[in-house]
Coordinates of C-alpha atoms in Angstrom, one line a residue:
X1 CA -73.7 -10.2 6.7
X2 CA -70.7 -8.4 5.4
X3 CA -68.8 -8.5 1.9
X4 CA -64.8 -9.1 1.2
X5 CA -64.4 -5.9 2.6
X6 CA -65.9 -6.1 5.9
X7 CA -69.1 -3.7 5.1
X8 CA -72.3 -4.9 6.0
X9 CA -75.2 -4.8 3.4
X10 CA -76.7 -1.3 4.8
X11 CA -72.9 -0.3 4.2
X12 CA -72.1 -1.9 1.0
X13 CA -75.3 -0.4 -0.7
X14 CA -73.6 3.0 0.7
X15 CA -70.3 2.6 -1.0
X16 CA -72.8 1.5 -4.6
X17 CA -74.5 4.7 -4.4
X18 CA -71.8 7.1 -3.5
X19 CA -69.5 5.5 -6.5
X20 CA -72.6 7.0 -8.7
X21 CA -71.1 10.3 -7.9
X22 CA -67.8 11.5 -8.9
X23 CA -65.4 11.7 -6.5
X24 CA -61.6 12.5 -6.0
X25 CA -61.4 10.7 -2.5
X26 CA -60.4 6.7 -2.6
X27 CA -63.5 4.3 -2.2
X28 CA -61.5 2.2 0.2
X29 CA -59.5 3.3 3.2
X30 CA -56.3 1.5 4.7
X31 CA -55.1 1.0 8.2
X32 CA -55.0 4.1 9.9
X33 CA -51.3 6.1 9.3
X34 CA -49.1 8.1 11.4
X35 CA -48.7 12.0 10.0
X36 CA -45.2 13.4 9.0
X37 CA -44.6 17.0 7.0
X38 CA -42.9 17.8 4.5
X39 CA -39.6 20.1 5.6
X40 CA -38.8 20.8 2.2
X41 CA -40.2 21.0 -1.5
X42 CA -39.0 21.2 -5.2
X43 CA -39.9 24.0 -7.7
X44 CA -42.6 22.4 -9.7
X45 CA -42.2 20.6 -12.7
X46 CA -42.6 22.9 -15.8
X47 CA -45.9 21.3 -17.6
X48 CA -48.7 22.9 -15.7
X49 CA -52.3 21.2 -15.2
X50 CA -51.3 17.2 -15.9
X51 CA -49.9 14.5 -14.5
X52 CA -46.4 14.7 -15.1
X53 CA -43.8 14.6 -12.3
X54 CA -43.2 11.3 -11.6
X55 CA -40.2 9.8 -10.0
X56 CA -37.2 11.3 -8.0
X57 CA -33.9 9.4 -7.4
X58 CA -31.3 10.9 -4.8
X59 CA -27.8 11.0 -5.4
X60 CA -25.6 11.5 -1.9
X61 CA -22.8 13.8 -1.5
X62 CA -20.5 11.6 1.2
X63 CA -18.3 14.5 1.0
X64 CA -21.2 17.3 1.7
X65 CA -23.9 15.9 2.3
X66 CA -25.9 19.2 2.1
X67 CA -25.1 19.3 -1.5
X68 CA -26.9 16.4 -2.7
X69 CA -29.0 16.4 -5.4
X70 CA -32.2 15.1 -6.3
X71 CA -32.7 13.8 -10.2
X72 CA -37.0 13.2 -11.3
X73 CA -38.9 13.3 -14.0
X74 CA -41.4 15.8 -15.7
X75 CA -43.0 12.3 -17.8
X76 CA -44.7 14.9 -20.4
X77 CA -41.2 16.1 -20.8
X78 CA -37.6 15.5 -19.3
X79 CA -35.7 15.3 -16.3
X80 CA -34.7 18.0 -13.6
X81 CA -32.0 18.0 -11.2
X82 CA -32.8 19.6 -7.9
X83 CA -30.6 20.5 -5.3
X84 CA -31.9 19.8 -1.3
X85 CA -33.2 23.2 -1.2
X86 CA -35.9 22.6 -3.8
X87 CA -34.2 24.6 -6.6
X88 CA -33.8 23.7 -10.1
X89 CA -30.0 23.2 -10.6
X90 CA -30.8 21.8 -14.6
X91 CA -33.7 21.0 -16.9
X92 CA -32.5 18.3 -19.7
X93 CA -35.6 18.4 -22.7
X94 CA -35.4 14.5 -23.2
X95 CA -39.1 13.7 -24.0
X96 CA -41.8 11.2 -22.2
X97 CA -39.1 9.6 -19.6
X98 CA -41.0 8.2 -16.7
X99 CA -38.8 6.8 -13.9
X100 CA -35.5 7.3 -13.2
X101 CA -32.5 5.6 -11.2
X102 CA -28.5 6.3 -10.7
X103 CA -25.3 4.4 -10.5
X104 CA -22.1 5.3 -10.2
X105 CA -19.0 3.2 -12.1
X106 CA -15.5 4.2 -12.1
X107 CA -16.3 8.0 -10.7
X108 CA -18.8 8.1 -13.2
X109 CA -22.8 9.0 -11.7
X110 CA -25.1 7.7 -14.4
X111 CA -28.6 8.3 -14.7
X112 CA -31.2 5.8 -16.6
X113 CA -34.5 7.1 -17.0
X114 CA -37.3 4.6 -18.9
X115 CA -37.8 6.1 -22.2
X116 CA -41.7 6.1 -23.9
X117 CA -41.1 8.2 -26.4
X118 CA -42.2 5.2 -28.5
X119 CA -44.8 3.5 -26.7
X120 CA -44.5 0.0 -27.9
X121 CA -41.0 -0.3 -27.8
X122 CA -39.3 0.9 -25.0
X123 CA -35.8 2.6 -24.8
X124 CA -33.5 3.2 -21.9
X125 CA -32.0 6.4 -22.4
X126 CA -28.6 6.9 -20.7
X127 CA -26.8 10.2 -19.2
X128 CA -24.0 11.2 -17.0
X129 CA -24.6 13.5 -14.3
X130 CA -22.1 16.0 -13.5
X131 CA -22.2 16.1 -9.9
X132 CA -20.8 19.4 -9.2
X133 CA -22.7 21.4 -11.6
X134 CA -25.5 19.2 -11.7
X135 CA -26.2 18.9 -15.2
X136 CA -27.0 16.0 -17.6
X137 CA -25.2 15.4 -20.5
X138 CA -27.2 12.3 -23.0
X139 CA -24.9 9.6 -23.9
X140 CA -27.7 6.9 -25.6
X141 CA -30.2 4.7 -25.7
X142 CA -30.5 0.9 -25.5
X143 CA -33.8 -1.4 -26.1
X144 CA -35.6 -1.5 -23.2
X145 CA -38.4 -3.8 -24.5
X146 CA -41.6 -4.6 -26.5
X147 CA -44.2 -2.4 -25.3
X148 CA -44.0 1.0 -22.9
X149 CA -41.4 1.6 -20.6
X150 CA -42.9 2.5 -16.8
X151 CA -40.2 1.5 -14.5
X152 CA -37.0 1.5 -14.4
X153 CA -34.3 0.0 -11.4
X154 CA -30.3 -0.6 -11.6
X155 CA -28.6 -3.6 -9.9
X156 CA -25.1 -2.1 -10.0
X157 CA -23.1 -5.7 -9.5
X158 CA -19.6 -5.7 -8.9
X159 CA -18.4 -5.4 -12.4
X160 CA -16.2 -2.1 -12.8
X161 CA -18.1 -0.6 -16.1
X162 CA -21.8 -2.6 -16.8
X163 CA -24.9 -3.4 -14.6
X164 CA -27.9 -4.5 -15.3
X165 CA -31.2 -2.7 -15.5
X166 CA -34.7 -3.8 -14.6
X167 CA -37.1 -2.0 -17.5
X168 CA -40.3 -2.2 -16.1
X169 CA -43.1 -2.4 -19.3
X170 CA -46.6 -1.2 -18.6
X171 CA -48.2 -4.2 -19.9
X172 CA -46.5 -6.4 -17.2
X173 CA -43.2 -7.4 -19.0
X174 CA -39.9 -6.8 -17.2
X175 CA -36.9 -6.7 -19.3
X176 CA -33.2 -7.4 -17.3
X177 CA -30.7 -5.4 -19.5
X178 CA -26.6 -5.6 -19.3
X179 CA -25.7 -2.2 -20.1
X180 CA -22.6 -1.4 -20.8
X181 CA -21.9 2.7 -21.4
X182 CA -19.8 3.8 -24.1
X183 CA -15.8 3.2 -23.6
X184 CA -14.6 6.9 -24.3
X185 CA -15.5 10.3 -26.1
X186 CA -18.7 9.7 -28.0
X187 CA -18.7 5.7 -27.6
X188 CA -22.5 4.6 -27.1
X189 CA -23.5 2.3 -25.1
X190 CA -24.9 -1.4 -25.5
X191 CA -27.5 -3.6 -24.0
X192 CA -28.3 -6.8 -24.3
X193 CA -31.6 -8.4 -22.6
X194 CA -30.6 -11.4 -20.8
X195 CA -33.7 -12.2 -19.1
X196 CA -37.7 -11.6 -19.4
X197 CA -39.8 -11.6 -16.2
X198 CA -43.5 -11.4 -16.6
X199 CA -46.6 -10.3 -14.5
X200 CA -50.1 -10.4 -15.2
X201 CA -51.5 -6.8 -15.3
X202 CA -50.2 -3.2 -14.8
X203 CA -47.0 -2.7 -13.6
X204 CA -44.7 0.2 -12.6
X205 CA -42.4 0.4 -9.2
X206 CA -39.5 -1.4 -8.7
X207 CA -36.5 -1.4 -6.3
X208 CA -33.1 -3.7 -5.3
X209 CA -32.4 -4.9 -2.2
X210 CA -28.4 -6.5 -2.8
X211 CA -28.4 -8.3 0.5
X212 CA -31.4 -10.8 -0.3
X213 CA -30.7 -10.8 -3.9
X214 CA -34.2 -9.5 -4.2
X215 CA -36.4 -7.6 -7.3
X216 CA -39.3 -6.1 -6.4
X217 CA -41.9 -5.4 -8.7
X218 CA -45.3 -3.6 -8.1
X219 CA -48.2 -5.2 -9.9
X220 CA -50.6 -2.0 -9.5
X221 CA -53.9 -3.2 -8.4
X222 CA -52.4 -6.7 -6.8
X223 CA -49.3 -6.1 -4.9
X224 CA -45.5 -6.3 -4.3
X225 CA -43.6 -9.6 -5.9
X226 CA -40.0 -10.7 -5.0
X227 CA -38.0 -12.5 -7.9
X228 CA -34.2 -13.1 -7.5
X229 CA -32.5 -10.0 -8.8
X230 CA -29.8 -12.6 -10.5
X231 CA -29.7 -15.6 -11.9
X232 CA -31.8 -17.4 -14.8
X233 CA -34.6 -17.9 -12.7
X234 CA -38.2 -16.0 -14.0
X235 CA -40.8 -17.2 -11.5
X236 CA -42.1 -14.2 -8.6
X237 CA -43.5 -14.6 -5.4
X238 CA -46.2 -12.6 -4.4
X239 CA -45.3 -10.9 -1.0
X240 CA -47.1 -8.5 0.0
X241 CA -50.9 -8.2 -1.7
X242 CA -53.5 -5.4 -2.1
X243 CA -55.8 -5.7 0.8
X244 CA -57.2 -2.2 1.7
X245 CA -55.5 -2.7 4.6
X246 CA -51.7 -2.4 4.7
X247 CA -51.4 -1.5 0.3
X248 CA -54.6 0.4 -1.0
X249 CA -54.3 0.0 -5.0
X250 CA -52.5 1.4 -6.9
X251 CA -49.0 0.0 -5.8
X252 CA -46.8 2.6 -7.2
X253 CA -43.4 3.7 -6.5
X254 CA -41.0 1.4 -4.1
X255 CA -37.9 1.7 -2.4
X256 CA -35.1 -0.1 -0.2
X257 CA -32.8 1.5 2.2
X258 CA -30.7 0.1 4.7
X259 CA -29.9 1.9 8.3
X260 CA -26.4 2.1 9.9
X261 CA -27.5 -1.0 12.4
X262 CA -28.1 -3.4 8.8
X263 CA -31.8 -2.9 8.7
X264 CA -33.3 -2.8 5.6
X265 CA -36.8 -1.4 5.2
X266 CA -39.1 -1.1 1.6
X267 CA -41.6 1.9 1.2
X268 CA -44.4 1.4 -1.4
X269 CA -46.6 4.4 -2.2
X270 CA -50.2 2.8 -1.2
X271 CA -51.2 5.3 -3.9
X272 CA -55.5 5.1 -3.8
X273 CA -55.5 6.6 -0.1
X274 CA -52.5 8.6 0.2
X275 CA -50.3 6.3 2.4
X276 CA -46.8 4.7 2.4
X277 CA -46.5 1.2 3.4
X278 CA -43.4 0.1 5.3
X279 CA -41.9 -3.0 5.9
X280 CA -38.9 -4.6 7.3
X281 CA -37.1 -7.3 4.5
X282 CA -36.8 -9.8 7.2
X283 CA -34.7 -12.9 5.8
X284 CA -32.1 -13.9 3.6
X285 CA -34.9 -14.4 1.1
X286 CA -36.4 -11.0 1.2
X287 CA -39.4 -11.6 2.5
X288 CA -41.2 -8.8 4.0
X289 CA -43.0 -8.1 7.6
X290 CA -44.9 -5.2 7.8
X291 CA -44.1 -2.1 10.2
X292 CA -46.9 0.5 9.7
X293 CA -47.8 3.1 8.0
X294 CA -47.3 6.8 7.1
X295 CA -48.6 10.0 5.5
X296 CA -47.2 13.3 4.3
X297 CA -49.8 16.1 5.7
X298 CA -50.4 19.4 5.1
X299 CA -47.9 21.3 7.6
X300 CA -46.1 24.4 7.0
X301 CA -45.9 22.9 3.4
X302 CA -48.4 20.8 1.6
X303 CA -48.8 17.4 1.8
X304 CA -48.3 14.1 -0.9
X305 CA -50.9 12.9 -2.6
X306 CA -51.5 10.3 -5.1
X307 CA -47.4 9.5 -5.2
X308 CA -46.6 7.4 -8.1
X309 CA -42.9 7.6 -7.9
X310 CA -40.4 7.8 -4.4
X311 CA -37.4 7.2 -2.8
X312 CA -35.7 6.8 0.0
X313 CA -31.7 6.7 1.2
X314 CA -30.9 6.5 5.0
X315 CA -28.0 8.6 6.0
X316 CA -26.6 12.1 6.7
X317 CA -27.7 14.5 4.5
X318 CA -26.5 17.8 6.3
X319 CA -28.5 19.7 9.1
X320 CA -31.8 19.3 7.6
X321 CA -32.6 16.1 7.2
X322 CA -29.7 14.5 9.0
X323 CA -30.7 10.7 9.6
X324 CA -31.9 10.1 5.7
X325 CA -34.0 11.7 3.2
X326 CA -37.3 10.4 1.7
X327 CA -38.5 11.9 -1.4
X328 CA -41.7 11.7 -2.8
X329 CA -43.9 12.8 -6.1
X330 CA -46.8 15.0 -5.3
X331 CA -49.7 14.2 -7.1
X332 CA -51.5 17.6 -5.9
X333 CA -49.8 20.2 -5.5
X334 CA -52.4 22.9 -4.7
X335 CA -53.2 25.4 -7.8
X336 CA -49.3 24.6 -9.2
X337 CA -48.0 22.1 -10.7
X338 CA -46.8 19.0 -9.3
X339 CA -43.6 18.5 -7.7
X340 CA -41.6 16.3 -5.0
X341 CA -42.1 17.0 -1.4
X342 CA -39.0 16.5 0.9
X343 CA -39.4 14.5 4.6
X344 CA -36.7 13.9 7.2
X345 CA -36.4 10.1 7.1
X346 CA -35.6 10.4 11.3
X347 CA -39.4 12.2 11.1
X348 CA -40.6 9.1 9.7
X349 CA -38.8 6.9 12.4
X350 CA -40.0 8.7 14.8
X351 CA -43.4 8.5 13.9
X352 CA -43.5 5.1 13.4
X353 CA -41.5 4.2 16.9
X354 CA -38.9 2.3 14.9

C-alpha cells in the first residue's frame, strides 16, 4: 500500500520520523535533473547572515553585449547593479524592495522594484537606470496594493510612455497598474490599478509571455497559473501544479524567453529541492508542456540553492555566455552572503538536449 506520494507504509513511517529531526534537505525529491555550473558569480549582497538577495533582472546591451548589466535585490535593503563580471557597478539604499523588473520607453531603461517598506500597502517604487554608468537614479512611487508587495512583472504594451505592471501581494492579491513615469525634470509618476486578480494562498513569481497574451503567477506551494495578461478578464487557470515531480514547493521565481527559431520556454525555480523546471509555452493560449529539468552544481564555483528569484534572456551576451544568460539568486552561498550565480543559457540547452 502506498500514500499520494508513492511511499509504501514501511517508507511513509520513515519520512514521519525523520521530519522529527531538523533538517535543511527537502522532504520530497523531484524528477531527477540534469547538472550545469555556474561560469560566473556576483559580489554578494551587502547584509550578511539573512535571507536577503532576492531577484535579478538583466538588461541587454544590443550594442556590446559584454556590457550588460544585471539589476537584483538585497530585500533587507536596496538594489545593486552588477556588471557580467560579477562586480558591483552601483548600490541604490532604497529599503525592503523584493523583486525587480525593467523596461525601456522612449530611450528610457526603467527599473520597478515591489516596495515593502510598508507591509500592508504596497508601493511600486520607480527608477531610471543609466545604462552606461549603471547607476539608479529614484523617480517615485505608485500604490501597488492592499497588503505586501512580493512580486513584481512589466507588460511593456505598445504605448510610447506607460505600461502596465503586475504587483504581486503576498497574501495572493495581484494588482495590474498603468504606470505612467513623470513627463520631464522632477515630474512623478502615476498609477492607476485597473484590474485585481486573486489566488488563494502565498504568492510571489511572475513573468510575461507577449505572444500568448499570457500572466503567469506562482502560487507557492500549488503551482503556476496562466491569466490573460490584457483585457478585463480575472479568472486563472492552473497549468502546471505542485507534484514532487516536475515543481517541488515552493514555486518561486519564473521567467519567459524566446530563442532566435520563436520558441518560447518558462523556468520556475522548483525551490524545496533545488531544481529549475522548464517548459515549452506550446499554443496560442500559453499553455505549457514540460521539457525537463536542471540544477546549478557545485563546479569551479558554487552552486544555487533555494532560488527564490531568476531570470532568463536568450541571446548574445559576448564570449562568455554567448547563446543567452540565466541568472539566478543563491540561497547558500557558502560562509558569505548570498548572491546570484551566472549560467551560460547554451549550457542549459545542452544539458537538456533541446
Amino acid at each position: 500500500m502506498t500514500n499520494a506520494f508513492g511511499y509504501g507504509l514501511a517508507g511513509a513511517a520513515a519520512l514521519l520520523l525523520a521530519g522529527c529531526a531538523t533538517t535543511s534537505e527537502p522532504q520530497f525529491k523531484g524528477l531527477p535533473p540534469v547538472s550545469v555550473h555556474a561560469t560566473g558569480e556576483t559580489v554578494p549582497v551587502g547584509t550578511n547572515n539573512a535571507d536577503a538577495a532576492d531577484d535579478p533582472a538583466i538588461w541587454r546591451n544590443a550594442a556590446n553585449p559584454a556590457a550588460s548589466l544585471i539589476v537584483a535585490t538585497d530585500k533587507k535593503a536596496g538594489l545593486y547593479v552588477y556588471g557580467l563580471d560579477g562586480k558591483i557597478k552601483s548600490f541604490l539604499n532604497a529599503g525592503r524592495v523584493n523583486n525587480v523588473d525593467l523596461v525601456e520607453k522612449g530611450g528610457t531603461v526603467y527599473a520597478v522594484a515591489s516596495d515593502r517598506n510598508d507591509p500592508r500597502n504596497a508601493k511600486l517604487a520607480l527608477f531610471t537606470l543609466d545604462t552606461t554608468s549603471g547607476k539608479l537614479t529614484p523617480i517615485g512611487k505608485v500604490a501597488g496594493g492592499t497588503g505586501e508587495g512580493y512580486g513584481v512583472c512589466i507588460l511593456p504594451g505598445n504605448d510610447a510612455q506607460a505600461f502596465n505592471v503586475f504587483s504581486v501581494l503576498k497574501e495572493g492579491v495581484i494588482a495590474d497598474v498603468r504606470v505612467t513615469p513623470g513627463a520631464g525634470a522632477g515630474a512623478a509618476p502615476t498609477g492607476t490599478i485597473v484590474r485585481t486578480l486573486k489566488l488563494q494562498t502565498q504568492t510571489e513569481g511572475c513573468a510575461l509571455d507577449a505572444q500568448s497574451n499570457s500572466l503567469y503567477v506562482g502560487e507557492e506551494d500549488v503551482g503556476i497559473w496562466r491569466f490573460d495578461a490584457t483585457g478585463a478578464a480575472t479568472e486563472g487557470v492552473k497549468v502546471a501544479s505542485v507534484d514532487n515531480q516536475q515543481l517541488v514547493a515552493d514555486v518561486e521565481g519564473l521567467a519567459v524567453a524566446t530563442a532566435a527559431d520563436g520558441t518560447r520556454y518558462l523556468v520556475a525555480s522548483s525551490q524545496g529541492d533545488n531544481a529549475y523546471a522548464v517548459y515549452r509555452i506550446s499554443d496560442a493560449k500559453g499553455a505549457l508542456g514540460y521539457v525537463g529539468r536542471f540544477a546549478v552544481t557545485d563546479g569551479t564555483l558554487g552552486g544555487a540553492e533555494e532560488t527564490d528569484g531568476l531570470e532568463l534572456i536568450i541571446g548574445d551576451f559576448g564570449p562568455a555566455y554567448p547563446g543567452g544568460l540565466f541568472v539566478a539568486q543563491d540561497g547558500h552561498n557558502g560562509t558569505k552572503a548570498q548572491n546570484f550565480k551566472l549560467v551560460s543559457w547554451d549550457a542549459i540547452k545542452a544539458a537538456l538536449g533541446l
